[in-house]
Coordinates of C-alpha atoms in Angstrom, one line a residue:
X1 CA 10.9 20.9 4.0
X2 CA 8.2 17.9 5.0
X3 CA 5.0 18.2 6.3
X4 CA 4.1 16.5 9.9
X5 CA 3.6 12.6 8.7
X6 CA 7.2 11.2 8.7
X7 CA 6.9 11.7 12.1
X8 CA 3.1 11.0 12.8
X9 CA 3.7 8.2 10.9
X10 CA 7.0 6.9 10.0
X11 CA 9.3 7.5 12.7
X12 CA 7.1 7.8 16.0
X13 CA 9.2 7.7 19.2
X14 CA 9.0 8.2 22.7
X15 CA 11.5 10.8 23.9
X16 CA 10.7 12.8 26.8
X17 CA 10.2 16.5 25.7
X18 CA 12.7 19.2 27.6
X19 CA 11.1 22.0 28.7
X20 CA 11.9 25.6 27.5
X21 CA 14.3 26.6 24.4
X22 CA 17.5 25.2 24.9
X23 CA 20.1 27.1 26.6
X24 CA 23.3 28.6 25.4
X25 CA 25.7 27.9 27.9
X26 CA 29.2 29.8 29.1
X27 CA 32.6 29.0 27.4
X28 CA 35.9 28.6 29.1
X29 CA 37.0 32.0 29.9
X30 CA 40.5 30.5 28.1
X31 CA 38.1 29.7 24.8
X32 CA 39.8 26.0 24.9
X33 CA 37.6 23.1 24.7
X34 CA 36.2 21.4 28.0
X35 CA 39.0 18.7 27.8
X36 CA 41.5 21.6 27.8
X37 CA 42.6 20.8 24.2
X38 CA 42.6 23.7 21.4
X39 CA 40.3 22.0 19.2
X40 CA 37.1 20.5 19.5
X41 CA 36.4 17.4 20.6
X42 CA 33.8 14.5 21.2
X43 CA 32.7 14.7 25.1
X44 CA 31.1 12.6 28.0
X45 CA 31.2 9.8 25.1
X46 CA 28.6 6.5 26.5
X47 CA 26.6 4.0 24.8
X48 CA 23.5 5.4 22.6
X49 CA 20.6 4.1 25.0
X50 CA 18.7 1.1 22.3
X51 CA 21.3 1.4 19.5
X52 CA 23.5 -1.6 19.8
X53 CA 26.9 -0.3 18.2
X54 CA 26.5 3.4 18.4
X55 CA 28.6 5.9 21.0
X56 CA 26.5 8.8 22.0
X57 CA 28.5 12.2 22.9
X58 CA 28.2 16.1 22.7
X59 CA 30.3 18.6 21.0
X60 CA 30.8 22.3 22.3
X61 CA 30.0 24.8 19.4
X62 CA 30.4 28.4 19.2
X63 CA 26.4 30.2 19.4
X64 CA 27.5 32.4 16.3
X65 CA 30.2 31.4 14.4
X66 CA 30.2 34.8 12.9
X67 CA 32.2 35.7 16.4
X68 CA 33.2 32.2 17.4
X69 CA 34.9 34.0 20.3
X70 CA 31.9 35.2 22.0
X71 CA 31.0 33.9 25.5
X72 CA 28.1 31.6 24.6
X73 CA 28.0 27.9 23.3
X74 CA 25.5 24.9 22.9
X75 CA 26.0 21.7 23.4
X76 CA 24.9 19.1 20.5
X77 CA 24.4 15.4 21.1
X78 CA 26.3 13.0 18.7
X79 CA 25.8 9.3 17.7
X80 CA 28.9 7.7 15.8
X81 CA 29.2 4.2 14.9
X82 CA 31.4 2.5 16.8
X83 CA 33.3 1.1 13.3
X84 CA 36.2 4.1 13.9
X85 CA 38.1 2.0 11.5
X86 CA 35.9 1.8 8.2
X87 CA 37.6 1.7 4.7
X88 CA 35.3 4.4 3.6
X89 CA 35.6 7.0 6.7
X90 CA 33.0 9.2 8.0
X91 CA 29.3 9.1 6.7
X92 CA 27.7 12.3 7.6
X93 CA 24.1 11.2 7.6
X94 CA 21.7 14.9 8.5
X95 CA 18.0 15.0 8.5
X96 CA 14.8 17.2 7.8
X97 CA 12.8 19.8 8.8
X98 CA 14.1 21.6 9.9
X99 CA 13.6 20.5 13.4
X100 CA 14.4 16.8 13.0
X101 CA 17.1 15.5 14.9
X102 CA 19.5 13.3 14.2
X103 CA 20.7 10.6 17.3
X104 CA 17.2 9.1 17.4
X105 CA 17.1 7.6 13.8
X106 CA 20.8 6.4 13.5
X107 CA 20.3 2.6 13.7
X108 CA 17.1 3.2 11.7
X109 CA 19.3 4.3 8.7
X110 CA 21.9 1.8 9.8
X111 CA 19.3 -0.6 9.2
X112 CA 18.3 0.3 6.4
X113 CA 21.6 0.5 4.0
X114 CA 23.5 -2.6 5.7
X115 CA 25.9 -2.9 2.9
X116 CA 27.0 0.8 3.7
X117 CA 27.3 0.7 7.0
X118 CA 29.6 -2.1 6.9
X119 CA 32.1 0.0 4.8
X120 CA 30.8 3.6 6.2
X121 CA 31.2 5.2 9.9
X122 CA 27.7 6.6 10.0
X123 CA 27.7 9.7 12.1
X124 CA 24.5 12.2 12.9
X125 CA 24.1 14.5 15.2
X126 CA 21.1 16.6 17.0
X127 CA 21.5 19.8 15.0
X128 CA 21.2 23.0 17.3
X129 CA 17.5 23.7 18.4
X130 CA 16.4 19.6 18.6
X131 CA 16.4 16.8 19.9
X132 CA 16.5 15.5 23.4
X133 CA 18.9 17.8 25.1
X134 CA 18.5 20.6 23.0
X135 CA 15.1 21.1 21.5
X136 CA 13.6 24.5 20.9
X137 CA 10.2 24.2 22.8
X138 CA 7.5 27.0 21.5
X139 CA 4.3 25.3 23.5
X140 CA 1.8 26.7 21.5
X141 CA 3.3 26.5 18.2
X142 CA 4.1 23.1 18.8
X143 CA 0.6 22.0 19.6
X144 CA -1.1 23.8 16.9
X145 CA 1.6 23.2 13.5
X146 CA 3.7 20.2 15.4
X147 CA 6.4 19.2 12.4
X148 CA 4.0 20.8 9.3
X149 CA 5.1 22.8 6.8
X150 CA 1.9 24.1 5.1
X151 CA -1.0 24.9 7.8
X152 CA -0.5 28.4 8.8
X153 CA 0.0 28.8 12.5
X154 CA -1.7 31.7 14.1
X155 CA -0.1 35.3 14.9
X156 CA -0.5 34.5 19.0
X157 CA 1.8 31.0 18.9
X158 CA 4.3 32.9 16.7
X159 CA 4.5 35.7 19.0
X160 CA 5.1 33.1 21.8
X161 CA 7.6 31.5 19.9
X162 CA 9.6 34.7 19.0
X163 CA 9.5 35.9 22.8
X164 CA 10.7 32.1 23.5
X165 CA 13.9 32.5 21.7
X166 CA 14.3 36.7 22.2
X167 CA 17.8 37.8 20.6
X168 CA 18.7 34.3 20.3
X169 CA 16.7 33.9 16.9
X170 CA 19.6 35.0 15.0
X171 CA 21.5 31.7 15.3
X172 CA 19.3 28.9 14.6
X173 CA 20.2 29.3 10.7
X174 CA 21.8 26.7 8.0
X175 CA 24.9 29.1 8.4
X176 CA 25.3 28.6 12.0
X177 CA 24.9 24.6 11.3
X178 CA 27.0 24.4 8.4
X179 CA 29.5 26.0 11.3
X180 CA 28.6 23.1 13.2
X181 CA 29.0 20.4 11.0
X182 CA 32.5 21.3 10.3
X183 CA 33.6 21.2 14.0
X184 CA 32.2 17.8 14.2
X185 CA 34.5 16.8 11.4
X186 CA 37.3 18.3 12.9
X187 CA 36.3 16.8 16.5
X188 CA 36.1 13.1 14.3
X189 CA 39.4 13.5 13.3
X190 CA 39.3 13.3 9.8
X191 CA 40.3 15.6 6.7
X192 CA 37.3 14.5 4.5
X193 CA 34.0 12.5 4.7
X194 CA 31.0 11.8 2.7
X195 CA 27.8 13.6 3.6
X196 CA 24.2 12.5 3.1
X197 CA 21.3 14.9 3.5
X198 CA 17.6 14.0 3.4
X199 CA 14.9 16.8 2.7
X200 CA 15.9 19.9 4.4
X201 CA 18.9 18.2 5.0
X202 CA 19.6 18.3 1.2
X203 CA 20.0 21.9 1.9
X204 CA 22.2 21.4 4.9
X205 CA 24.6 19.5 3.1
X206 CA 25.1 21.2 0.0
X207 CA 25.5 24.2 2.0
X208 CA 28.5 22.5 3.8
X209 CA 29.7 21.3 0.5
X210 CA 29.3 24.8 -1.4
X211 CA 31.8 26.3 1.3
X212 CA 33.9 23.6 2.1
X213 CA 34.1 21.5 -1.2
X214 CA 37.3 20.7 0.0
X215 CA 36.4 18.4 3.3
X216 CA 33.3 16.6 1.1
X217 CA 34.4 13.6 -0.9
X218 CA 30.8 12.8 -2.1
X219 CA 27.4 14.0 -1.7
X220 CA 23.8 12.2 -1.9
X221 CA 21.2 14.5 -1.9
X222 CA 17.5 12.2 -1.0
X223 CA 14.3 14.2 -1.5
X224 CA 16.4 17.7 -2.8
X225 CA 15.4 21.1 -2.2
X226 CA 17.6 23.6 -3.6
X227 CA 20.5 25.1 -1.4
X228 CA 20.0 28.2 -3.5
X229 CA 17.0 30.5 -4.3
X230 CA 17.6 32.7 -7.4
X231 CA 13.6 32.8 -8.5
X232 CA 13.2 34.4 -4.8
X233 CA 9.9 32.2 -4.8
X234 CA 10.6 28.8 -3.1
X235 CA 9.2 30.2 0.3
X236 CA 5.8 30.3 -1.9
X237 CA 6.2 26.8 -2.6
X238 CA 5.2 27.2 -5.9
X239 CA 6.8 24.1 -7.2
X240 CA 4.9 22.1 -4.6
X241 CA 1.6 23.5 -5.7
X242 CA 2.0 23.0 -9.6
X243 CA 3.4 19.4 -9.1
X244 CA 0.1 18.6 -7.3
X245 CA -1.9 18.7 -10.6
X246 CA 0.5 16.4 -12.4
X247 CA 1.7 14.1 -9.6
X248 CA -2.7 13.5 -9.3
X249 CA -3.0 13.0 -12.9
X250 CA -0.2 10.1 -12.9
X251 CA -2.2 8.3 -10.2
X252 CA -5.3 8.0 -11.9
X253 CA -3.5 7.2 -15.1
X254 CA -1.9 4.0 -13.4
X255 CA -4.3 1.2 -14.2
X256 CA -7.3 1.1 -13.6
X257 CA -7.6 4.4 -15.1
X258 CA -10.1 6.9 -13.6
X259 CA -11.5 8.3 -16.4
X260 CA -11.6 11.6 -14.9
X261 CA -9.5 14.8 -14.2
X262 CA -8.3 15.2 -11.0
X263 CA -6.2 18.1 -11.6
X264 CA -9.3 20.0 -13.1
X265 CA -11.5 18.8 -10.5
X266 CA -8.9 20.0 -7.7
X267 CA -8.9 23.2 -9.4
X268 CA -12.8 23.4 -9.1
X269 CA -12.7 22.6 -5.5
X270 CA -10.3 25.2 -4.2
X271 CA -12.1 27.6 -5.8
X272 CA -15.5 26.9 -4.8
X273 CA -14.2 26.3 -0.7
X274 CA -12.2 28.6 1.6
X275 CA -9.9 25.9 3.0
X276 CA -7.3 25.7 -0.4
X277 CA -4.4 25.8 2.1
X278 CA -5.8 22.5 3.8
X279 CA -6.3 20.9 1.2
X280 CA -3.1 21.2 0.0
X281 CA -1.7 20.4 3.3
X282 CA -3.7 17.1 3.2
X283 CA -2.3 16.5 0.2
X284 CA 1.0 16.7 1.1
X285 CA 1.1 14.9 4.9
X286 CA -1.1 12.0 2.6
X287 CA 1.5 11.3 0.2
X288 CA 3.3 9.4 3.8
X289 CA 0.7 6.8 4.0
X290 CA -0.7 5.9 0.5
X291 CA 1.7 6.8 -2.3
X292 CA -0.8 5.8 -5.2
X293 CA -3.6 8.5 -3.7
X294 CA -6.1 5.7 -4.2
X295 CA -6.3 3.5 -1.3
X296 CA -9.4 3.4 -0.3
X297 CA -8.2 1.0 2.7
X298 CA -5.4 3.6 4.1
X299 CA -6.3 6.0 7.3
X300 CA -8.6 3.4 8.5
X301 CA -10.7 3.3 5.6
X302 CA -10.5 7.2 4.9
X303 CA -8.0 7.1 2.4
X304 CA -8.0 7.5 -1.8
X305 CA -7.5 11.3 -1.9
X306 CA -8.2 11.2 -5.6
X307 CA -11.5 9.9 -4.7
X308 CA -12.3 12.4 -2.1
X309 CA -11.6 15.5 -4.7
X310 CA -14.1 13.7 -7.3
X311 CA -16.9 13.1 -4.4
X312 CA -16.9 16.7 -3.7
X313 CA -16.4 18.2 -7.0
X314 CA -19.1 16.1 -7.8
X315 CA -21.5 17.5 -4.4
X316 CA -20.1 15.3 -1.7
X317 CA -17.8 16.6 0.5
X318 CA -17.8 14.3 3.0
X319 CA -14.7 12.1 2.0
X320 CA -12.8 14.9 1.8
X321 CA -13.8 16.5 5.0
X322 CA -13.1 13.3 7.1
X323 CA -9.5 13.5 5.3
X324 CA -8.6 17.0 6.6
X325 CA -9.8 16.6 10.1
X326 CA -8.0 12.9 9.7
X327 CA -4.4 14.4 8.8
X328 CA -5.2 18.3 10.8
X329 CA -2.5 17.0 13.6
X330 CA 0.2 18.8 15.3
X331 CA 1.3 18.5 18.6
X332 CA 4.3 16.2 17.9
X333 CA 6.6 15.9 20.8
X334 CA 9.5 18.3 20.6
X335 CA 12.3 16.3 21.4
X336 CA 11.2 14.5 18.1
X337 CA 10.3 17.5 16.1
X338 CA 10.9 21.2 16.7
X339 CA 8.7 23.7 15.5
X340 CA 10.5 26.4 17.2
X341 CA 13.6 25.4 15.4
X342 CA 11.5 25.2 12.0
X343 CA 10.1 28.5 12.1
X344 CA 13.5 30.1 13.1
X345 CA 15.8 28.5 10.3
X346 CA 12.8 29.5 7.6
X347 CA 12.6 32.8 8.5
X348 CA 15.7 33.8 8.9
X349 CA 17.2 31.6 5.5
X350 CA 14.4 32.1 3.3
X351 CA 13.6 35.3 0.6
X352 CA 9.8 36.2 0.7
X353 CA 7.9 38.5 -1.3
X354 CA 8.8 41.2 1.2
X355 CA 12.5 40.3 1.1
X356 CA 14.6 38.6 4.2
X357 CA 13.8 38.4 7.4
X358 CA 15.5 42.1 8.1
X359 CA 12.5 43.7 6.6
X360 CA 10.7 45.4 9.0
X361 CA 7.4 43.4 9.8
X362 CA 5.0 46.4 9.5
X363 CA 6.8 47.0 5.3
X364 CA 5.6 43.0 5.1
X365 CA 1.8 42.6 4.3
X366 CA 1.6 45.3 1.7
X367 CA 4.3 43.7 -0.1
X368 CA 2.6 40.2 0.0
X369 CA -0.7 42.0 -1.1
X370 CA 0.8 43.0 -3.9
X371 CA 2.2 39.4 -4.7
X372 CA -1.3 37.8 -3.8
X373 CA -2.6 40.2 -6.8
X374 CA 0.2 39.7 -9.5
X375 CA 0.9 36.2 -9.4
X376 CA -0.4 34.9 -12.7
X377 CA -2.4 31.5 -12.8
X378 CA -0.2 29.6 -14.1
X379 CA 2.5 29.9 -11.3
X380 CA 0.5 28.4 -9.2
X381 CA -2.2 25.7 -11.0
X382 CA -4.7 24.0 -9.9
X383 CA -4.3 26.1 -7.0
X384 CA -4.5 29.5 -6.8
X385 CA -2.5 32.8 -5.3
X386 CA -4.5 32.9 -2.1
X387 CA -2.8 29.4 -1.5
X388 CA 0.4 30.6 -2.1
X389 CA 0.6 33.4 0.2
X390 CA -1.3 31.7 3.1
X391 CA 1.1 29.1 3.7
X392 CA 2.4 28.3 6.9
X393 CA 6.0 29.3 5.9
X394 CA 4.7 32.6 4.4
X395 CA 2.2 33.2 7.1
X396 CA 4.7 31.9 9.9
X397 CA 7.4 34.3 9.1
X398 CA 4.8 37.6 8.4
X399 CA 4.9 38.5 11.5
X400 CA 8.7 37.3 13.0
X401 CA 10.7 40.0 14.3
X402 CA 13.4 41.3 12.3
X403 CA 16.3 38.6 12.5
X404 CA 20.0 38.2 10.9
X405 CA 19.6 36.8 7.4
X406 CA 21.8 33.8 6.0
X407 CA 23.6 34.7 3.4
X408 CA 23.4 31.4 0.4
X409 CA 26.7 30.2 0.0
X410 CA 29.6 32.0 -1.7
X411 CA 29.2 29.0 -4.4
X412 CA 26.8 27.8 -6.5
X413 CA 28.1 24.7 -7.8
X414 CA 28.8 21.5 -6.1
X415 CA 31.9 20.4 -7.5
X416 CA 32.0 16.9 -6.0
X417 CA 30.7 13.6 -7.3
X418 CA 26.7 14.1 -6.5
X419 CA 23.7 11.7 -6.6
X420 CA 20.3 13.0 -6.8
X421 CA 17.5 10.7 -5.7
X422 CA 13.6 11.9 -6.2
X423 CA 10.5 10.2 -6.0
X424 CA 8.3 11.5 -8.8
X425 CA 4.9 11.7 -6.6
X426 CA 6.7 13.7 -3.9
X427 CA 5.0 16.9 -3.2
X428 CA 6.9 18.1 -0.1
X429 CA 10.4 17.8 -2.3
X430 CA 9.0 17.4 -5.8
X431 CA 11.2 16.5 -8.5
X432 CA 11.5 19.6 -10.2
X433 CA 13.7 20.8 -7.7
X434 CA 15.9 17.6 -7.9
X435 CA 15.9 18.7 -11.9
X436 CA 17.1 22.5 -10.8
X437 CA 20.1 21.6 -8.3
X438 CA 21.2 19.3 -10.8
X439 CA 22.2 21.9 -12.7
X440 CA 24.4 23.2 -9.9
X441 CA 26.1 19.7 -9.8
X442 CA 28.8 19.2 -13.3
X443 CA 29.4 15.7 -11.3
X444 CA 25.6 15.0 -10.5
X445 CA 23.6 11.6 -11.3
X446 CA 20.0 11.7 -10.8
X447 CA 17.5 8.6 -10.2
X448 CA 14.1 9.2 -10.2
X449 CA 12.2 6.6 -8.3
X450 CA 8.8 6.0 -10.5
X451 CA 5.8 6.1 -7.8
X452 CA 7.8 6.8 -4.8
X453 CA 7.2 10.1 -2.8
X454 CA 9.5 11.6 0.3
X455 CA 12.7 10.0 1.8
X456 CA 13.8 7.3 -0.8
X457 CA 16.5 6.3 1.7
X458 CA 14.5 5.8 4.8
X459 CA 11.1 5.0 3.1
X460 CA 11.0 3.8 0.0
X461 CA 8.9 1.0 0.0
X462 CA 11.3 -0.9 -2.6
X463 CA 14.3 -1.2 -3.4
X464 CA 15.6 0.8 -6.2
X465 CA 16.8 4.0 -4.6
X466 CA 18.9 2.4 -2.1
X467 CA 20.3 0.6 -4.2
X468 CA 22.0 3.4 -6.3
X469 CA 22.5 4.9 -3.1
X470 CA 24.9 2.0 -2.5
X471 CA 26.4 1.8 -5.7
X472 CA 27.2 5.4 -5.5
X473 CA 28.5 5.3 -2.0
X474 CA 30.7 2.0 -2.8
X475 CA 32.5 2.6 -6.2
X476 CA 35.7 4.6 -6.1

């Protein structure tokens, strides 16, 4: 889960978008591997175009590991460093979204941990539905949501997307990638490596770890959102919207001191405007580019959000207004993002107030009616139940056709050695969640990064989180 900005403004690249979902192609009627050897393997390997030291190849997976037998496979791109040899073995490195792929960013997070690297073989990989080769492509879903989380898209791009992807739906699930991710260690040659997942990736890889604890040797978990879902609520974002209040009132605490509330005067605003959902989405996508809320200098000069809620609590709107429209983008390029992917995994993965995505749509809105109604205040302060239900993951997935849900995995607990890192003014992943899969981890550590907000390992703007990153990932 991350709203558009790591991409709008973080990791911008240009990668020429592929047209059309990407297609499943036929297995070898013998069900060996293209190399003619009974196990997967690494294919077509070449340098990874701009990344000095990284070999770029695709692996054959099954399109349903349910029946990995079947006729149909995909072919995922691959970037391994070219250190075969590391002390350490295999870093499994597996980004966001979902939709985020994985080749495009590997010298970035090379970069960016060079004391790991040197010890690691960092390995990611374009999970099924993105990237260059293999991105989902929903045209008008993409132009209108791009890589957000939280701005609803309307009923027409969702019905594009679903006719888009037809039966094929069913697969593009944490599942089916967990499936994936175990080929590829397979393919690598190795009986165990470490894995490292970043927002939805968090989910990714304790997902892979909760069924095979066995092939995991350690986990880090950056930006965490839980891998399991007993509250049947996360889909509401709740956590998200009640974190808002108290990640705002820490920024105008930090000196100098506002000498206002902004929590209270958020709650005023939402409920004298129609656009709650916006707002929040600002919220979160602005957390990218000024993690103290307060910059008046960021955007251009039409930053300090905390600023903007006081002006138009206070009768002037104008601030805030010039913040939505500033941050309203989608249209991210889909080898870089896919929002076909996104809306596939969610809806099929997550629980909703209706139940999984096997309820049938037309049983949907009166159950969400009924959750709009009963949802008590405090569940979702300063905001309110109409923000709730008309998120974009909610309102995405209201109107989805019936699709194969993931089951969570068989375990709850992640019995490996586990570290936990959180920025504590990170809405997208708030820190409450880190708190909650804690609890699933009896070896877990977790650092909390004071003043830092999504994607300690990639953009933490100091140095702290990386650092027990590398302590973790170096000591025995």
């Amino acid at each position: 889960m991350r709203s558009r900005s790591i991409a709008a403004f973080a990791l911008v690249l240009a990668l020429v978008a592929p047209g059309g979902a990407a297609a499943a192609t036929p297995k070898p009627p013998d069900g060996r591997s293209p190399s003619g050897n009974s196990g997967p393997v690494l294919t077509d390997p070449r340098p990874c175009p701009g990344q000095a030291g990284f070999t770029c190849s695709y692996l054959t997976v099954p399109l349903d590991h349910r029946h990995p037998g079947g006729p149909e496979t995909l072919r995922l791109q691959v970037a391994t460093a070219d250190n075969a040899d590391a002390p350490k073995g295999v870093l499994m490195f597996l980004t966001g979204g979902p939709g985020q792929p994985g080749v495009p960013y590997v010298s970035r997070i090379a970069q960016r941990m060079p004391d790991v690297m040197k010890n690691y073989r960092l390995v990611m990989v374009d999970q099924r539905g993105t990237g260059e080769f293999g991105a989902i492509n929903c045209p008008a879903l993409q132009a209108e949501v791009g890589s957000g989380d939280i701005e609803p898209p309307t009923p027409g791009a969702v019905a594009e997307c679903a006719g888009v992807l037809g039966e094929r739906r069913h697969y593009y699930t944490t599942e089916q990638t967990v499936g994936d991710i175990d080929l590829l260690r397979r393919a690598l040659g190795v009986r165990s490596m470490t894995v490292d997942g970043v927002s939805y990736g968090t989910i990714t890889a304790a997902s892979y770890t909760a069924r095979h604890p066995q092939h995991v040797r350690k986990l880090v978990l950056d930006s965490v959102v839980p891998h399991r879902d007993p509250q049947r609520d996360n889909m509401l974002y709740l956590t998200s919207l009640r974190a808002t209040g108290r990640v705002l009132r820490d920024a105008c605490a930090t000196a100098p001191a506002c000498g206002f509330d902004p929590a209270e005067e958020l709650a005023w605003v939402v409920r004298h405007r129609t656009d709650s959902v916006l707002i929040w989405d600002m919220l979160v996508t602005y957390e990218y580019v000024d993690a103290t809320f307060r910059n008046p200098d960021a955007l251009g000069g039409a930053g300090d959000a905390v600023s903007a809620i006081h002006e138009a609590r206070n009768g002037n709107p104008a601030r805030l207004d010039r913040l939505l429209q500033f941050l309203n983008q989608g249209g991210d390029p889909v080898a870089q993002y896919s929002s076909g992917l996104h809306i596939a995994t969610i809806c099929a993965d997550g629980h909703f107030p209706w139940g999984t995505s096997e309820t049938r749509p037309s049983a949907r809105p009166a159950a969400l009616e009924r959750t709009r109604r009963t949802l008590p205040e405090r569940a979702t302060w300063p905001f309110t139940a109409d923000t709730a239900v008309g998120n974009g993951f909610v309102q995405e997935c209201l109107t989805w056709p019936w699709a194969r849900h993931t089951a969570e995995p068989p375990r709850a607990k992640l019995p490996v050695p586990v570290l936990l890192v959180n920025g504590d003014r990170d809405l997208s992943t708030p820190v409450e969640w880190a708190r909650e899969v804690l609890g699933y981890s009896p070896r877990g550590e977790l650092v909390v990064i004071k003043g830092a907000v999504h994607s300690i390992q990639n953009r933490e703007s100091g140095t702290e989180g990386r650092a027990a990153v590398t302590r973790f990932l170096l000591n025995d």
